[in-house]
Tab-separated table of C-alpha atoms in Angstrom:
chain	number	residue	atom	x	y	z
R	207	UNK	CA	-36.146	-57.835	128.697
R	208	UNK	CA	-37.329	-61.351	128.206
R	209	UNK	CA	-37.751	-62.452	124.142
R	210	UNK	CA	-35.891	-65.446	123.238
R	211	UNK	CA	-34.276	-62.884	120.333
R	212	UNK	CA	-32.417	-61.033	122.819
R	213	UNK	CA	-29.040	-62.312	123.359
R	214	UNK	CA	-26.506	-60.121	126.130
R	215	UNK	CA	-23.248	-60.336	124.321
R	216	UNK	CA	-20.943	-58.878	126.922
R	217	UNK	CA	-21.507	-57.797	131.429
R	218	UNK	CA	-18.759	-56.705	133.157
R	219	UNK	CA	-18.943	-53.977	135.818
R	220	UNK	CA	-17.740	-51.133	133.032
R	221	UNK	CA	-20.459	-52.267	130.102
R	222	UNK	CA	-23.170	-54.292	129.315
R	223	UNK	CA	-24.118	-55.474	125.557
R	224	UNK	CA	-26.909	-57.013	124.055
R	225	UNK	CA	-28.078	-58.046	120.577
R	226	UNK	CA	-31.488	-58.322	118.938
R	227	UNK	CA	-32.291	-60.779	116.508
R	228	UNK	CA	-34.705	-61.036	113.484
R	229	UNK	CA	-35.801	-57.355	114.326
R	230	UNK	CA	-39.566	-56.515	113.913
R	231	UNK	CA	-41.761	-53.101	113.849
R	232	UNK	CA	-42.532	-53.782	117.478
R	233	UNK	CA	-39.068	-53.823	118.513
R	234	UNK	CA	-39.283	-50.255	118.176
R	235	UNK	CA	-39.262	-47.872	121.291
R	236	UNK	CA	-37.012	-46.681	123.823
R	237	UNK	CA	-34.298	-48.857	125.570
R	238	UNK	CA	-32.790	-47.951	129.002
R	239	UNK	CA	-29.893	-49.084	131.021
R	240	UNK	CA	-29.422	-48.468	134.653
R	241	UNK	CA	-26.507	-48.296	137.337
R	242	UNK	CA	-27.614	-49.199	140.600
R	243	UNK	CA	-25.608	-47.102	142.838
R	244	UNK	CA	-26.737	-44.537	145.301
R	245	UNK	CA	-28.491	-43.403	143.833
R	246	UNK	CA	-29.148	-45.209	140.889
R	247	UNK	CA	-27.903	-43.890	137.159
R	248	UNK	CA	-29.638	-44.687	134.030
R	249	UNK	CA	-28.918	-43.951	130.236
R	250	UNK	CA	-31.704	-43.926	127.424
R	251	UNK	CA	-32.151	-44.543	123.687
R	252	UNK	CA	-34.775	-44.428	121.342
R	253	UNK	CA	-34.451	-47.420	118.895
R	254	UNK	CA	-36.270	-46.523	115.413
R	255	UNK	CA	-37.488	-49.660	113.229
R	256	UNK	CA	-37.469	-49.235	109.331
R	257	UNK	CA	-40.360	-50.949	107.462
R	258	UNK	CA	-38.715	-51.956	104.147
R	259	UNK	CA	-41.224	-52.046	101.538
R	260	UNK	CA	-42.209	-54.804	99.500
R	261	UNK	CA	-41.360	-55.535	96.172
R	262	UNK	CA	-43.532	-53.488	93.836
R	263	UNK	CA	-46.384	-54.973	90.940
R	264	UNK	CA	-47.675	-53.020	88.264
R	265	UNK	CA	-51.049	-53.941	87.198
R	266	UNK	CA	-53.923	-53.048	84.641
R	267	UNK	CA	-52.006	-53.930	81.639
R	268	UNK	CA	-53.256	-56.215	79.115
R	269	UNK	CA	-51.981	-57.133	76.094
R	270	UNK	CA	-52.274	-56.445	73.312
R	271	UNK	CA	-53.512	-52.811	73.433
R	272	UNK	CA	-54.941	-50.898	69.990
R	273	UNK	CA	-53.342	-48.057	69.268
R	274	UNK	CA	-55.163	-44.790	70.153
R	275	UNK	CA	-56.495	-46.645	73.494
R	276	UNK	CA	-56.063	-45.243	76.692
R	277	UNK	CA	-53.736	-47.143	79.432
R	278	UNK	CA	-53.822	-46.909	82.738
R	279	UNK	CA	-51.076	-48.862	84.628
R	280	UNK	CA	-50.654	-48.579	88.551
R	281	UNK	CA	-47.812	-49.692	90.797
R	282	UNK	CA	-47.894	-50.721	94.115
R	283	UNK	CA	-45.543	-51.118	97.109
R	284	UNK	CA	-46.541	-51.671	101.068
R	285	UNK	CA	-44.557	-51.755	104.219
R	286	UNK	CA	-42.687	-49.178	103.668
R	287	UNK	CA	-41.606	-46.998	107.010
R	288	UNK	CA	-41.025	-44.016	106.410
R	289	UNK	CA	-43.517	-43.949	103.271
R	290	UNK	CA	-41.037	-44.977	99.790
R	291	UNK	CA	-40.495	-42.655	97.060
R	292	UNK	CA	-42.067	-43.998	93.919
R	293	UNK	CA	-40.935	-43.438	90.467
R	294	UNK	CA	-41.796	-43.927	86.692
R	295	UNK	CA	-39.807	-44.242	83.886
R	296	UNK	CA	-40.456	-45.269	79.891
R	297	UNK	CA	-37.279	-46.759	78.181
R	298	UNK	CA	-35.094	-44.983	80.898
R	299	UNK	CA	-36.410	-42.027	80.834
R	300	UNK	CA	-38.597	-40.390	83.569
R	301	UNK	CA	-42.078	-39.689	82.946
R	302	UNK	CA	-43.142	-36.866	85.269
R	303	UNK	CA	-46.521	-36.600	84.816
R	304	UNK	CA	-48.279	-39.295	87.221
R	305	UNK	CA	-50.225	-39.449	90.280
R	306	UNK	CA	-49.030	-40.388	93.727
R	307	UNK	CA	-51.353	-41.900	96.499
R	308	UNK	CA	-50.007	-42.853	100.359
R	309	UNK	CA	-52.131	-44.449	103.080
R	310	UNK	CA	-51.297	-46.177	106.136
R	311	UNK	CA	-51.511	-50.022	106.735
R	312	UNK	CA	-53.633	-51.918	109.104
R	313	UNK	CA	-51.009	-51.526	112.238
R	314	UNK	CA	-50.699	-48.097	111.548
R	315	UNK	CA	-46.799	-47.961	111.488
R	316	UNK	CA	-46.462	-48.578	108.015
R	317	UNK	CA	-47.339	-47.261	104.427
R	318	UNK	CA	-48.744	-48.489	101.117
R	319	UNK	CA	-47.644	-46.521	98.104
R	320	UNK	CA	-49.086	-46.497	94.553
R	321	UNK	CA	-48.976	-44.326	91.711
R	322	UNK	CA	-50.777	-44.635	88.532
R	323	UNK	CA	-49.568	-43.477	84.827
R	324	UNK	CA	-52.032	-42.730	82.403
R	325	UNK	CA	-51.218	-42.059	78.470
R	326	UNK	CA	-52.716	-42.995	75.148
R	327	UNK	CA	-51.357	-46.316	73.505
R	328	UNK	CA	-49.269	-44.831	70.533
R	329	UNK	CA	-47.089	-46.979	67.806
R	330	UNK	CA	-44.082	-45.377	69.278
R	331	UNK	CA	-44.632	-47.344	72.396
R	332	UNK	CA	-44.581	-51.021	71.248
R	333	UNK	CA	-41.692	-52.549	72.485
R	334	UNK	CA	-40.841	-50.108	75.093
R	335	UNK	CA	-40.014	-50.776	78.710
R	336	UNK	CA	-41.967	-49.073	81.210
R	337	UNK	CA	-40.886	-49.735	84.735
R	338	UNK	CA	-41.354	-48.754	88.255
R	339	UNK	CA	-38.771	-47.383	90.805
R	340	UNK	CA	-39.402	-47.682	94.531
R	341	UNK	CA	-36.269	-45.340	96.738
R	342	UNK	CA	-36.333	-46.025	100.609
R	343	UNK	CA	-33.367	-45.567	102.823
R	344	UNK	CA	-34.072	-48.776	104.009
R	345	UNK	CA	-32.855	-50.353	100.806
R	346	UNK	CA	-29.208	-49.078	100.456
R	347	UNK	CA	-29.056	-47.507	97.452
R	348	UNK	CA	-30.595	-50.410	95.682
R	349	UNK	CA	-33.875	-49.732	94.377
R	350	UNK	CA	-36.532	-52.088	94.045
R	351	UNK	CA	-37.429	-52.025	90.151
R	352	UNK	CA	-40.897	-53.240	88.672
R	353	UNK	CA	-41.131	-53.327	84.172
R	354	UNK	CA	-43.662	-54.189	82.090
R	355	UNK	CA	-42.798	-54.765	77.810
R	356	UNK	CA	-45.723	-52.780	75.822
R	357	UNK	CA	-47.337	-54.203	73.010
R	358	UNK	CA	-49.159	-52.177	71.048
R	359	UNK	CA	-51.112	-53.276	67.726
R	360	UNK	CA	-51.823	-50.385	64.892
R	361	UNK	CA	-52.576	-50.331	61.290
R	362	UNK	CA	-49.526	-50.345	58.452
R	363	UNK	CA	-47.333	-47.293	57.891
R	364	UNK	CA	-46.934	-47.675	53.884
R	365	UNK	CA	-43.871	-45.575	52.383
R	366	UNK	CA	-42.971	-45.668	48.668
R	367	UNK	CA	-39.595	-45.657	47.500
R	368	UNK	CA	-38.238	-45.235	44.366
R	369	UNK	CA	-35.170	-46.049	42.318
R	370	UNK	CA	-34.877	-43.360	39.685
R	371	UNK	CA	-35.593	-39.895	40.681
R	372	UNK	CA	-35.449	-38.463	36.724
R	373	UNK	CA	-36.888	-41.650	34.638
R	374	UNK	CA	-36.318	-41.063	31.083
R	375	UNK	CA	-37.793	-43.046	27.789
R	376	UNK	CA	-36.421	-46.696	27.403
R	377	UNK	CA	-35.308	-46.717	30.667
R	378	UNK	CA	-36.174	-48.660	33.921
R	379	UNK	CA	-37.336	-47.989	37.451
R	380	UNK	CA	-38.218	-50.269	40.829
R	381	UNK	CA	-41.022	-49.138	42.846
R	382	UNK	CA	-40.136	-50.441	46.644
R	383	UNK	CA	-43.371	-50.259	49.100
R	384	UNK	CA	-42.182	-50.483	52.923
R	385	UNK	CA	-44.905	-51.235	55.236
R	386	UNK	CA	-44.684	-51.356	58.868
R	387	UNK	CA	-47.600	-52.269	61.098
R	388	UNK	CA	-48.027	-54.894	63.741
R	389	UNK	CA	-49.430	-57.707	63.117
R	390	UNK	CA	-46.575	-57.943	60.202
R	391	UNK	CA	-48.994	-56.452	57.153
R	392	UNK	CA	-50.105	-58.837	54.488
R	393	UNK	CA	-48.368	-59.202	51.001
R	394	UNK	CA	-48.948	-55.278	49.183
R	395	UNK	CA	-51.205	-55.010	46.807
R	396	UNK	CA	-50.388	-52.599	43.698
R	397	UNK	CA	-52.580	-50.530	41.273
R	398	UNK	CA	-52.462	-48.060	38.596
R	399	UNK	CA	-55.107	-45.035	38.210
R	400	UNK	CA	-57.267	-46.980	40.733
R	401	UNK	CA	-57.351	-50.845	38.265
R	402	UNK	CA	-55.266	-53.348	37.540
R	403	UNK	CA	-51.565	-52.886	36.191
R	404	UNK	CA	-52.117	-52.391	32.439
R	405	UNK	CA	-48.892	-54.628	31.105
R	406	UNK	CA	-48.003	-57.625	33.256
R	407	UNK	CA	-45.210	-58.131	30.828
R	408	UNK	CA	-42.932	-55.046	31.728
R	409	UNK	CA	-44.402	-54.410	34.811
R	410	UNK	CA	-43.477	-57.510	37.070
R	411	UNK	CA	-44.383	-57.320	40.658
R	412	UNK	CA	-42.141	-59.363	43.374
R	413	UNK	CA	-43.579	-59.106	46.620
R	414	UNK	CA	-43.183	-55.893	48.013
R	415	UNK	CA	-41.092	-54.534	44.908
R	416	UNK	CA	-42.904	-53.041	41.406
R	417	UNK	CA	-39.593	-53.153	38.039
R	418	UNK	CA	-41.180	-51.415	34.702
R	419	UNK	CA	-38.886	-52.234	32.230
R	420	UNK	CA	-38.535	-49.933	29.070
R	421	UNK	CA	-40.751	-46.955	29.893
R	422	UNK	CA	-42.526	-45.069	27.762
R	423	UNK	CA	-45.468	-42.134	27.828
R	424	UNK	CA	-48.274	-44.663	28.200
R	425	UNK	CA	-46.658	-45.485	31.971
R	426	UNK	CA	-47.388	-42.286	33.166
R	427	UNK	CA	-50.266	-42.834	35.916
R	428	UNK	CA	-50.618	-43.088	39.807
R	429	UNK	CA	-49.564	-46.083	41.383
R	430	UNK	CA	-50.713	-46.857	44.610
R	431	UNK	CA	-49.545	-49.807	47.083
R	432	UNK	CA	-51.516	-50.834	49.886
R	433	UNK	CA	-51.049	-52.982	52.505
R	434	UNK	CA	-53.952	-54.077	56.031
R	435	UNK	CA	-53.144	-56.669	58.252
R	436	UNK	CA	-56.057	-57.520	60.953
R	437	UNK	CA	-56.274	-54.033	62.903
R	438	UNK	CA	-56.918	-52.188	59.353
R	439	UNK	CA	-55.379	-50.899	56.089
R	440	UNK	CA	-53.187	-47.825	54.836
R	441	UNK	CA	-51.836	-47.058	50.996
R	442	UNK	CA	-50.100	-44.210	49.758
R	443	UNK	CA	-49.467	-43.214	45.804
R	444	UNK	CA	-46.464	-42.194	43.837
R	445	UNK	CA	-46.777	-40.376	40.914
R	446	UNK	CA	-44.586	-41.533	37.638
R	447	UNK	CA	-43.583	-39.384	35.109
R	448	UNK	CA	-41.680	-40.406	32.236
R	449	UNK	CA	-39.657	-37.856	30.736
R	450	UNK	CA	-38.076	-37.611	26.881
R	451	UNK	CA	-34.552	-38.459	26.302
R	452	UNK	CA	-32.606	-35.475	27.816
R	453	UNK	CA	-30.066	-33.716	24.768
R	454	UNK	CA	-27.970	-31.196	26.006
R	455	UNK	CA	-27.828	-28.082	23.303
R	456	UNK	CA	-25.310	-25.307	23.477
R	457	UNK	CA	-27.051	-22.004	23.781
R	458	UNK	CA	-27.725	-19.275	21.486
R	459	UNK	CA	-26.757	-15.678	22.513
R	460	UNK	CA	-28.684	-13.171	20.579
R	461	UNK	CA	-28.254	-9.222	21.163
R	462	UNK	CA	-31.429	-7.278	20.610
R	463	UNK	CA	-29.910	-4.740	18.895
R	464	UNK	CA	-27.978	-3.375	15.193
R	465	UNK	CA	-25.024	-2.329	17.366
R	466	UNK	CA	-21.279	-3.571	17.497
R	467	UNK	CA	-21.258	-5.624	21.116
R	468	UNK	CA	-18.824	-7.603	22.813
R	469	UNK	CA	-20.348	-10.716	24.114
R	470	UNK	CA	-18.532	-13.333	26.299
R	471	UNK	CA	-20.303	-16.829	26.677
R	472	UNK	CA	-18.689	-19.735	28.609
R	473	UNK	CA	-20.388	-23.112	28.181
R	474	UNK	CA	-20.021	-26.157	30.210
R	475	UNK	CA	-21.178	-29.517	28.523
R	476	UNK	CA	-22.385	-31.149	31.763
R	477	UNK	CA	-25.695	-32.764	33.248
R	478	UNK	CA	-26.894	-29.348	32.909
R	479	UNK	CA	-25.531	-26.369	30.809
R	480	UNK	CA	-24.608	-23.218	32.759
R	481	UNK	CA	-24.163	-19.788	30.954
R	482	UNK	CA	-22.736	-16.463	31.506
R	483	UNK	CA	-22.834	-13.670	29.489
R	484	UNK	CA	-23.563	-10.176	28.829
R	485	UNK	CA	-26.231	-10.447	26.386
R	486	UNK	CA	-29.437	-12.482	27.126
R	487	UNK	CA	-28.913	-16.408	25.645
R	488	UNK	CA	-31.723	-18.189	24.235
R	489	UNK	CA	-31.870	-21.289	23.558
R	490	UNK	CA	-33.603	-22.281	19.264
R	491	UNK	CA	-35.642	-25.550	20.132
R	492	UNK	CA	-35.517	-26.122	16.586
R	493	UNK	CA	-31.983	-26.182	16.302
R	494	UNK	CA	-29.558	-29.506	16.096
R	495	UNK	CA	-27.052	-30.217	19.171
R	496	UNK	CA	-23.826	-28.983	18.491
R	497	UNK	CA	-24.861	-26.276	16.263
R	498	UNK	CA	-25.305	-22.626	16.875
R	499	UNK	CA	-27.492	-19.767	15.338
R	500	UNK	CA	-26.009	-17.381	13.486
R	501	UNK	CA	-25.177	-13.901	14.889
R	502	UNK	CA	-28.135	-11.792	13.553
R	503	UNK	CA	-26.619	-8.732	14.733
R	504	UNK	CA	-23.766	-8.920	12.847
R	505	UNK	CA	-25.278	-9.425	9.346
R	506	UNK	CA	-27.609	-6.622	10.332
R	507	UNK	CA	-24.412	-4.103	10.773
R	508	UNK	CA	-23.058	-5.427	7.610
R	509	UNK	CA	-25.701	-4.849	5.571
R	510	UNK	CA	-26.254	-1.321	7.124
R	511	UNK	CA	-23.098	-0.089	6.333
R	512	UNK	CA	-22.790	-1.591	2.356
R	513	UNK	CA	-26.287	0.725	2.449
R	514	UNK	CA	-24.760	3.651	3.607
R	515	UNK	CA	-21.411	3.722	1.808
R	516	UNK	CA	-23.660	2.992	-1.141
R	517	UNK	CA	-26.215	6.182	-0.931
R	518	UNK	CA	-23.020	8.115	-0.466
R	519	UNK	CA	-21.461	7.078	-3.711
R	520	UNK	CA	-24.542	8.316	-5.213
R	521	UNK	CA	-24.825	11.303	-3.783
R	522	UNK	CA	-21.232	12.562	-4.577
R	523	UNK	CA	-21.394	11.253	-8.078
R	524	UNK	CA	-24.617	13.312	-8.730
R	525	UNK	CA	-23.006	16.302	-7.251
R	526	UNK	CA	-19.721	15.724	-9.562
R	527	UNK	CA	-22.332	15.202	-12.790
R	528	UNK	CA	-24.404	18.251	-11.973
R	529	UNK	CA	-21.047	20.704	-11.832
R	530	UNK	CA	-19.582	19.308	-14.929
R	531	UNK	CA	-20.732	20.997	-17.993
R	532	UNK	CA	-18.982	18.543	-20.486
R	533	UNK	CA	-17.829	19.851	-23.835
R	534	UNK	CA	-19.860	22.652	-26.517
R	535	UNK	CA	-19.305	25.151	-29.240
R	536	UNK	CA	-20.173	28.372	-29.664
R	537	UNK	CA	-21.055	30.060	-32.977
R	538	UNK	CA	-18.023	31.632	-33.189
R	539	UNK	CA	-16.366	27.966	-33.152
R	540	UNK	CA	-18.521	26.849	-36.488
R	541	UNK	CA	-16.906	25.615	-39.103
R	542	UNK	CA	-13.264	26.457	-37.672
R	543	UNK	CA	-12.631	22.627	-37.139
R	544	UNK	CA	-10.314	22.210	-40.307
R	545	UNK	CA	-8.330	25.582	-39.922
R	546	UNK	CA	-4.835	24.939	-39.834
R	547	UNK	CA	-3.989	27.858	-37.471
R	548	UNK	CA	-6.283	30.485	-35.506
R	549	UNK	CA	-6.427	33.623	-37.682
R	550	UNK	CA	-8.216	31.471	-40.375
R	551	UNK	CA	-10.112	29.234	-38.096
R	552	UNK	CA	-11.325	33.163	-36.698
R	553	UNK	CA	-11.996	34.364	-40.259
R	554	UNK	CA	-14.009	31.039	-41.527
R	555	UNK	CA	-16.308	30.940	-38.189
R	556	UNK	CA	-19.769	31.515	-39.456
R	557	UNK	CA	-20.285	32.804	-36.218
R	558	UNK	CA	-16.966	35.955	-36.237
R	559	UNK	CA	-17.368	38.566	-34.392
R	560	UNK	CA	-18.273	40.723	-37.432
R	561	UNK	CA	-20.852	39.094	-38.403
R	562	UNK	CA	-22.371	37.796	-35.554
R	563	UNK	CA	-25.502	39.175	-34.330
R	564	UNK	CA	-25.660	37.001	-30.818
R	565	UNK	CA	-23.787	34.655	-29.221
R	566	UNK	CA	-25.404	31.649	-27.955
R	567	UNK	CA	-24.538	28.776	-25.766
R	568	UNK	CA	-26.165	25.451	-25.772
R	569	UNK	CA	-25.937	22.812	-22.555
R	570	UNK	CA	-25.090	19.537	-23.154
């Protein structure tokens, strides 16, 4: 061997050492040592020479990209012996679906990896982290790592918030309009039923927040925020309804019938009123909180049975008239009124037996 970057480290008659320095590719091959005895003995080895690959570059972004553009971003490695193992991953997680190209170099003992990764520029991707692995056993378990920081530019994402979710009469809400977008979107912009906010005077407008103050029925519209910045513009609408002052009313359970029922009704005087009971409950718009309607079915068996016990009284009298002859005199009983006893009262009778032609009987 003669290189200056071969050093023998031990000779002796039992071994003989020697150490390469600053190793290259074409310090690859076999190495043989020889006894020279009769005959002579010899020992080989085949000495294998990694080719660690170089530090990888990922190129073919620029910045900033539009969202809904397509990217194509390819990294790049050489000198790698075997041929690395090349990886992609977006916020540390792998992305699978890429392509993979090898070829050899120029002394034909080493490699030059790439791999491309192609995907439409979406909002979701600004600010993420997409980087490039290169594995090769030459490296120890420490990868060589490329990244690259998207930036991606899209139009505002407008979202309407509000404060009350039940407005009510002579009450107040606050209409908050987030907008996201990149560039940061301009200052909102709102409207009502497609003009200009009718009453600047309850309806005060701080940056990105709408307050109406006392509303009323004449606030009911569709507002709409909208907000651009230099890519384009987006809005969205919220519809406000104002609703009356809310009264709660205890119900009214009617029976749709003229019979006797038993009807159990429990109320609770809450937000809302729930009820249970055996009878249908209806509810009189007319009628003042507090009060309840009275029981119709009730009145209507009342009256029913005063009618009945009534037409029965008449009946029975009529009956008892119709038997009851009352009192009458015969002819026979004429002129007996005065009689002191009965054998005169007999013998003055115009009407006596003896004389008496017919007796008659007259109905009173």
């Amino acid at each position: 061997l003669r290189d200056n970057r071969i050093e023998l480290v031990r000779a002796s008659w039992h071994e003989l050492s020697i150490s390469v320095s600053d190793v290259s590719l074409s310090d690859e091959g076999q190495y043989t040592c020889s006894l020279f005895t009769m005959p002579v003995k010899t020992s080989k080895a085949f000495l294998t020479v990694l080719g660690v690959p170089e530090k990888p570059q990922i190129t073919g972004f620029t910045s900033p990209v539009m969202e809904g553009e397509r990217m194509q971003l390819t990294c790049k490695t050489s000198g790698s012996k075997p041929a690395a193992d090349m990886r992609w991953f977006k916020n540390d997680k792998e992305v699978k679906d890429v392509k993979y190209f090898k070829e050899e170099d120029a002394n034909r003992k080493t490699f030059t990896v790439s791999s491309t990764l192609d995907f439409l520029a979406d909002r979701s991707d600004d600010g993420a982290v997409v980087s490039c692995r290169v594995d090769h056993e030459s490296l120890n378990s420490t990868p060589q790592i490329a990244m690259q920081v998207l930036e991606i530019h899209y139009t505002p994402l407008v979202k309407i918030i509000s404060s009350n979710s039940w407005p009510e009469e002579g009450q107040s809400i606050i209409l908050t309009c987030e907008s996201k977008g990149k560039p940061v979107p301009e200052p909102v912009m709102w409207t009502k039923d497609g003009g200009e906010l009718p009453d600047p005077e309850r309806m005060v407008v701080n940056g990105r927040v709408l307050s109406i103050s006392f509303l009323n029925k004449t606030d009911n519209g569709t507002y709409r925020c909208e907000a651009k910045n230099p890519i384009g513009r987006n809005s969205t609408e919220y519809v406000l309804i104002v609703h009356d002052v809310f009264n709660t009313l205890l119900p009214t359970t009617v029976i749709p019938s003229l019979t006797t029922a038993t009807v159990t009704t429990n109320v609770a005087l809450t937000a809302s009123t729930t009820t249970s009971a055996t009878a249908t409950s209806i509810r009189d718009p007319n009628a003042l909180a507090g009060q309840t309607g009275p029981d119709h079915a009730l009145i209507g068996g009342i009256v029913a049975v005063v009618v009945f016990v009534t037409l029965c009284s008449i009946i029975l009298l009529g009956r008892y008239l119709a038997r009851h002859k009352g009192t009458y005199l015969t002819n026979e009983a004429k002129g007996a009124e005065d009689a002191p006893d009965a054998d005169t009262a007999i013998i003055n009778a115009e009407g006596s037996q003896v004389n008496a032609e017919e007796k008659k009987e007259y109905f009173i």
